[in-house]
Coordinates of N, CA and C in Angstrom, one line a residue:
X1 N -30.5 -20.7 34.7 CA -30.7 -20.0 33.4 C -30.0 -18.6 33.4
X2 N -30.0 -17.8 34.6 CA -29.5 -16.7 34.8 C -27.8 -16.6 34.7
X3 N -27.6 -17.5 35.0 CA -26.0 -18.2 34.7 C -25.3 -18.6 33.6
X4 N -26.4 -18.9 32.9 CA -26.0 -19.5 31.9 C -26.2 -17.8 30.7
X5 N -27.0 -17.1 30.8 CA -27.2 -16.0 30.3 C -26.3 -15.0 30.7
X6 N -25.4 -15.0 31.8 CA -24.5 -14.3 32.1 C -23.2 -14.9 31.2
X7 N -22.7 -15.6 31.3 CA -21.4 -16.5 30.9 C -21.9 -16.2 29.6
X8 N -22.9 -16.4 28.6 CA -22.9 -15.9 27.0 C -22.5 -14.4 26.9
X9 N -23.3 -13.8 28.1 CA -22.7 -11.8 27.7 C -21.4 -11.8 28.1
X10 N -20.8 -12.5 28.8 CA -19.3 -12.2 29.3 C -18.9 -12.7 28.1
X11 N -19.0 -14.0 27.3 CA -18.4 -14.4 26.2 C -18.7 -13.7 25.2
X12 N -19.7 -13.2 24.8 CA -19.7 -12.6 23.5 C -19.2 -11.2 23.9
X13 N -18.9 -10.7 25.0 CA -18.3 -9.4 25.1 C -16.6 -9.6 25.1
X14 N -16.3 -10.9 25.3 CA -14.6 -11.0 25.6 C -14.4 -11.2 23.8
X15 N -15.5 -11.7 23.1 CA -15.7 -12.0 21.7 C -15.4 -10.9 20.8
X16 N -16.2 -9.7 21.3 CA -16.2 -8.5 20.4 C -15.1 -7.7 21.1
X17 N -14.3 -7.7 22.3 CA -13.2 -7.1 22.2 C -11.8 -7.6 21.6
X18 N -12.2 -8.6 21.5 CA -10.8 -9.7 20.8 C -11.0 -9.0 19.7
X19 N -12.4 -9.7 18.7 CA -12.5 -8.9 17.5 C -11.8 -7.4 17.0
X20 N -12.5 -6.2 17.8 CA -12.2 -5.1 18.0 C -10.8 -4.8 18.4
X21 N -9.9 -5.7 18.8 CA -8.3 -5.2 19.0 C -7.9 -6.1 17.5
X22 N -8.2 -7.0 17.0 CA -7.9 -7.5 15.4 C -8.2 -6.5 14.8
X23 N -9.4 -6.0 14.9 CA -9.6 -4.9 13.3 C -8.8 -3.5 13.6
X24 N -8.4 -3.2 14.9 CA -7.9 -2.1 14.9 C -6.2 -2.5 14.4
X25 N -5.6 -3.4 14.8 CA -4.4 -3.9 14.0 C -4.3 -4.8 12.5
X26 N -5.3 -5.1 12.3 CA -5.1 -4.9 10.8 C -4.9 -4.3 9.9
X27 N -4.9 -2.8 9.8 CA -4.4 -2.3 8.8 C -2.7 -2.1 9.3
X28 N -2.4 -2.4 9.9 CA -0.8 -2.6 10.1 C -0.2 -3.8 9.8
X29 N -0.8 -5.1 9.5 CA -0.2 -6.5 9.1 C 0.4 -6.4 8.1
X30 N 1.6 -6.8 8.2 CA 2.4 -7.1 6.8 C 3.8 -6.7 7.0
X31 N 4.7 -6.4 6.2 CA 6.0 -5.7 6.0 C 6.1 -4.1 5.6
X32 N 6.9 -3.7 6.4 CA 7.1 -2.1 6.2 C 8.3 -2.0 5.4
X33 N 9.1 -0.8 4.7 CA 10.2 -0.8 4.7 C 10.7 1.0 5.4
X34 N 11.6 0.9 5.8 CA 12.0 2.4 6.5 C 12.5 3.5 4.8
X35 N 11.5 4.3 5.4 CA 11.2 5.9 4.1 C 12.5 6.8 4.6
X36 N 12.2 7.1 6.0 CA 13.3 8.5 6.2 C 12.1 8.8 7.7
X37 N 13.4 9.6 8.5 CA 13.0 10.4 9.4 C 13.0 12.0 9.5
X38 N 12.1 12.3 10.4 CA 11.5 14.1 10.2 C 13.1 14.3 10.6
X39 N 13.5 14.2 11.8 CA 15.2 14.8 12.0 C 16.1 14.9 11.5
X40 N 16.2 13.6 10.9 CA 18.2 13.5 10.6 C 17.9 13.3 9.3
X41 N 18.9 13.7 8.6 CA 19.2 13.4 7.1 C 19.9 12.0 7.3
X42 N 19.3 10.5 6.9 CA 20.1 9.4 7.1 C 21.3 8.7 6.4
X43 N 20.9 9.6 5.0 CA 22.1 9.5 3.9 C 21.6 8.6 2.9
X44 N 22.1 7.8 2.1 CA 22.0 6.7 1.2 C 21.6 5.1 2.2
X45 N 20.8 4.3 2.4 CA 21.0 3.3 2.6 C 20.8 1.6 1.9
X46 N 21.8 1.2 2.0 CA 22.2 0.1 1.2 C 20.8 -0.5 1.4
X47 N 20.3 -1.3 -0.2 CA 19.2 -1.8 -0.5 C 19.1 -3.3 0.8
X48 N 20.3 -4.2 0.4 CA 20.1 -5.1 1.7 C 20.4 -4.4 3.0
X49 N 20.2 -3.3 3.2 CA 20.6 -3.0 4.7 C 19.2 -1.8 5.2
X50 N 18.4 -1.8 4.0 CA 17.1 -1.1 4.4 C 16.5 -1.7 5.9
X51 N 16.4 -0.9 6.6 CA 15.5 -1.1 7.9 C 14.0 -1.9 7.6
X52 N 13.2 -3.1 8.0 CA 12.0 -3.3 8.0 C 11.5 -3.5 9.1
X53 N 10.0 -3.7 9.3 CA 9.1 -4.1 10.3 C 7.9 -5.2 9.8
X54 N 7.9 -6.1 10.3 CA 7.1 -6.9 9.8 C 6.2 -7.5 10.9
X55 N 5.1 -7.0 10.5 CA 4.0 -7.5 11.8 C 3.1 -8.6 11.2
X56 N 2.9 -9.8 11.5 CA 2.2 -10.9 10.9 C 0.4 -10.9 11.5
X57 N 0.3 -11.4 11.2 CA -1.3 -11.3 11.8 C -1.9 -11.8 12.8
X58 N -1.0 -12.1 13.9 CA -1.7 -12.6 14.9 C -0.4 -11.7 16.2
X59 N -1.2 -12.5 17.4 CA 0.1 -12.1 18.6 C 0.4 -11.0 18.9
X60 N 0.5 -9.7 18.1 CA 0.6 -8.6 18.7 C 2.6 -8.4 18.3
X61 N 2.9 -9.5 17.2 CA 4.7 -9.0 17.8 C 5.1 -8.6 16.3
X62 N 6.4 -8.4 16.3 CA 7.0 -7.8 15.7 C 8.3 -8.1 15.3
X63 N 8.7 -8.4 13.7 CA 10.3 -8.6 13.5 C 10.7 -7.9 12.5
X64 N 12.2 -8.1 12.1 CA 12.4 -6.7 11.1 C 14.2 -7.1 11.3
X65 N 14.7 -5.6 10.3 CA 16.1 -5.7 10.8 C 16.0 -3.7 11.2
X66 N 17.4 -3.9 12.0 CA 16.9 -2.1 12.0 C 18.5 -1.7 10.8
X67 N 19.1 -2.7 10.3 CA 19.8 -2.3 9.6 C 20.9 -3.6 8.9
X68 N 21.8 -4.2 9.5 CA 22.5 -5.5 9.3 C 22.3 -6.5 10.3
X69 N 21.4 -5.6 11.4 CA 21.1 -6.4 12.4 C 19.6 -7.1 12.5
X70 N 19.4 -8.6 13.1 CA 17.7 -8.7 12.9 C 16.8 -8.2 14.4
X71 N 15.7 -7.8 14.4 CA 15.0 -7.8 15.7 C 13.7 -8.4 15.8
X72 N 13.3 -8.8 17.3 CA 12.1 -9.1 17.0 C 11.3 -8.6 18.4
X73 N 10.2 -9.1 18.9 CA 9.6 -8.5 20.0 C 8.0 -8.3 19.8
X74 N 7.7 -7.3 20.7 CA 5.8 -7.2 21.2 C 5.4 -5.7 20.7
X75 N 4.5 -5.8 20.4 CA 4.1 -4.3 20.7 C 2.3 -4.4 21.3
X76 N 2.0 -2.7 21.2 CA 0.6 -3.3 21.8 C 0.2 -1.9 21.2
X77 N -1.5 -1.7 20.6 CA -2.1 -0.9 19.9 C -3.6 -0.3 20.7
X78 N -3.6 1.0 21.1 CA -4.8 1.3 21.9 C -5.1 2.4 20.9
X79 N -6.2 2.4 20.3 CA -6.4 4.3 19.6 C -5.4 4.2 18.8
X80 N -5.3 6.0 18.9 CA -4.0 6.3 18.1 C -2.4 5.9 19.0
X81 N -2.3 5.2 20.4 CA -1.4 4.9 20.5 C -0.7 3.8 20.4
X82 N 0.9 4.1 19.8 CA 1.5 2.5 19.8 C 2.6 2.4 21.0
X83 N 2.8 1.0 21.6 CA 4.4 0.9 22.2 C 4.7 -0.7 21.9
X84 N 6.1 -0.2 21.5 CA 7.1 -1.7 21.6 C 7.1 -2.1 23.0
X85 N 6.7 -3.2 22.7 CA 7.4 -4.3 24.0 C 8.8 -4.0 24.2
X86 N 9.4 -5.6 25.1 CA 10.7 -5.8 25.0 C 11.4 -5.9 23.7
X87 N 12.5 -5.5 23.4 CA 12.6 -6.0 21.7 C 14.1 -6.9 22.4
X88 N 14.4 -7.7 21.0 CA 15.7 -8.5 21.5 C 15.8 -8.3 20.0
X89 N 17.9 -8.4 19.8 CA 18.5 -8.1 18.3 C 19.5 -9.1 18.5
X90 N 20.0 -9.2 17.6 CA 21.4 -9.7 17.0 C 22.4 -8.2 17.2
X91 N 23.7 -8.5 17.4 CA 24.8 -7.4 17.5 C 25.7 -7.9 17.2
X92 N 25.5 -8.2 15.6 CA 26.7 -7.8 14.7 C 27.2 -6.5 14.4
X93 N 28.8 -6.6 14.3 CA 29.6 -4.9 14.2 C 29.1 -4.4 12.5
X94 N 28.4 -3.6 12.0 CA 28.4 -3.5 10.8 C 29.4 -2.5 10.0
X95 N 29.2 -2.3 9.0 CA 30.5 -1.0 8.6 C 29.6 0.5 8.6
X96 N 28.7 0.7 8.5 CA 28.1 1.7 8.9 C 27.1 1.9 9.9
X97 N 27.2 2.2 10.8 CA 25.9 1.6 12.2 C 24.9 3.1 12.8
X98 N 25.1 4.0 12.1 CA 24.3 5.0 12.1 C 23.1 5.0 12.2
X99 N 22.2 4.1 11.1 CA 21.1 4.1 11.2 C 20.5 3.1 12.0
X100 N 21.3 1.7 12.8 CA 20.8 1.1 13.6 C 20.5 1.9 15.2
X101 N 21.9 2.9 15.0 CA 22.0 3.6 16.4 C 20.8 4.4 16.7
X102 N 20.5 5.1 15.7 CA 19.1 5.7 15.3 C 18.1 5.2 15.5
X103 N 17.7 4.3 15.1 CA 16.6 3.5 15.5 C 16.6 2.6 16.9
X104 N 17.6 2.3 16.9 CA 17.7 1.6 18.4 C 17.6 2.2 19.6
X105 N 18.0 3.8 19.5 CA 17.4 4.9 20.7 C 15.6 5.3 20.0
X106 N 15.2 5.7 18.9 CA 14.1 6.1 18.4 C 13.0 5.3 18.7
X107 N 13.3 3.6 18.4 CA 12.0 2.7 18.5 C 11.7 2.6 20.1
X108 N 12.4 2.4 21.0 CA 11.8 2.5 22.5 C 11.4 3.7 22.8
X109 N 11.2 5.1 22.3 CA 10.4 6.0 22.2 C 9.1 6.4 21.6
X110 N 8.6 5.2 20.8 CA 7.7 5.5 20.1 C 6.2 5.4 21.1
X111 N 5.6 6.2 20.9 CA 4.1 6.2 21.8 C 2.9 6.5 21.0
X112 N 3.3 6.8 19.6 CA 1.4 7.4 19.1 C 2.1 6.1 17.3
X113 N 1.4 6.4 16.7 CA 1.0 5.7 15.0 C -0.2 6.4 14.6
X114 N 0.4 6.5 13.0 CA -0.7 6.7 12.1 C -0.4 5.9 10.7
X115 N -1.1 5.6 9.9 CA -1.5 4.8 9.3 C -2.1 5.7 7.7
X116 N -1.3 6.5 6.6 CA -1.4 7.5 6.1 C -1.1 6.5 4.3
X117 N -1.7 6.9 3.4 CA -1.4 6.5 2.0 C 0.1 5.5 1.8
X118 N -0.6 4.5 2.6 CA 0.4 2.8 2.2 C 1.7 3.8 3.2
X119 N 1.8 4.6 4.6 CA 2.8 5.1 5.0 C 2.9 5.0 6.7
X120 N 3.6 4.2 7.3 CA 3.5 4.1 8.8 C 4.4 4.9 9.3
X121 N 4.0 6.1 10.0 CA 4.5 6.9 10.6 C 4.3 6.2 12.1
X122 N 5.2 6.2 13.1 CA 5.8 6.4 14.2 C 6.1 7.6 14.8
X123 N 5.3 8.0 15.9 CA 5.8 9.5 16.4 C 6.6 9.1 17.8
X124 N 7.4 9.8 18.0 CA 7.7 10.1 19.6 C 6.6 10.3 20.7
X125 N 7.2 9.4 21.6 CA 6.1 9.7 22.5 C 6.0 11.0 23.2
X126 N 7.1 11.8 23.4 CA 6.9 13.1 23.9 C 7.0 14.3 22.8
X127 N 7.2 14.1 22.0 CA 7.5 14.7 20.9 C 6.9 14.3 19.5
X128 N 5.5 14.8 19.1 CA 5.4 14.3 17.8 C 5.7 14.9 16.7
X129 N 6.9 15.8 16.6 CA 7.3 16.1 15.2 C 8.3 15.5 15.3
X130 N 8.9 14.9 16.1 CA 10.0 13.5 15.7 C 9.6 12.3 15.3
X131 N 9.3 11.9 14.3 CA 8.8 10.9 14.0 C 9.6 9.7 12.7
X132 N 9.2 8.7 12.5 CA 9.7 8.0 11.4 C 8.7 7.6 10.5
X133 N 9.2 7.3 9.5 CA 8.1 6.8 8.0 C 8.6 5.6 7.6
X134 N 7.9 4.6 7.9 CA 7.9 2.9 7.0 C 7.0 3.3 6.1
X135 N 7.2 2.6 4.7 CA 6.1 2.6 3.5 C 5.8 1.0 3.5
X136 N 4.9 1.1 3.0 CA 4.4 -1.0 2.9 C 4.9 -1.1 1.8
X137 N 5.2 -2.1 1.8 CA 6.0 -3.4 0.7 C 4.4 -3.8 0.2
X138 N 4.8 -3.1 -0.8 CA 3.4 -4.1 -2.1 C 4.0 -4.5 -2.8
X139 N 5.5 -5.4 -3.0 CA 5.8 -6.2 -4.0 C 6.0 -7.1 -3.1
X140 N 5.6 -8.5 -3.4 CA 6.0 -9.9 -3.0 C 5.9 -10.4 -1.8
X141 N 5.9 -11.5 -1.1 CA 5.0 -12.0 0.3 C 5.4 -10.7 1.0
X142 N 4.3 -10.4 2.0 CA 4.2 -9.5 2.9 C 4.4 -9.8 4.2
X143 N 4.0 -11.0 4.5 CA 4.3 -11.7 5.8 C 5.4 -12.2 6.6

């Protein structure tokens, strides 16, 4: 009986931290689009060539384009910190590749998130006034 009372607290405790890592990443499920960064002035960017992130609701991972290119990959969410997994992309030559280059050094830097009026900020992990701004896509599937 004592066994059997143990294996329920082990399960309902492996239960409520599953739970508790879903609710802490659900307010991030869905589609982002890239707003602008605190550093660089990015310029104009083409409407199909907008940067996304799209996190689905399960798995922990991640896809998007960071510009004409697509990416996809892991991340993982503790508190206020975030990090990308491995990411893997497409390397097409594009005609402007500024803001992929940008992001492509920026996103393996990321270590903290917040989660601000429909706005996903990304900070630097050693540095949090470098950071980036995705806004959520509230027109049309999110997923």
């Amino acid at each position: 009986m004592k066994k059997v009372l143990g294996c329920l607290l082990i399960l309902c405790g492996t239960i409520h931290i599953s739970f508790a890592q879903k609710s802490m990443t659900a307010g991030i499920w869905g589609k982002w689009l890239f707003l602008s960064a605190s550093e660089n002035e990015l310029g104009k960017i083409a409407d199909n060539q907008l940067p996304d992130l799209i996190f689905p609701d399960s798995a922990f991972t991640v896809s998007g384009s960071i510009g004409c290119n697509k990416m996809n990959g892991s991340y993982e969410i503790e508190g206020e910190q975030f990090i990308f997994g491995p990411m893997v992309s497409t390397y097409k030559a594009c005609p402007d590749m500024s803001i992929e280059n940008f992001l492509n050094r920026f996103l393996p830097r990321v270590g903290y998130y917040r989660i601000e009026n429909d706005r996903l900020y990304l900070y630097d992990k050693d540095d949090r006034t470098r950071y980036i701004i995705y806004r959520r896509n509230t027109a049309g599937h999110t997923t």
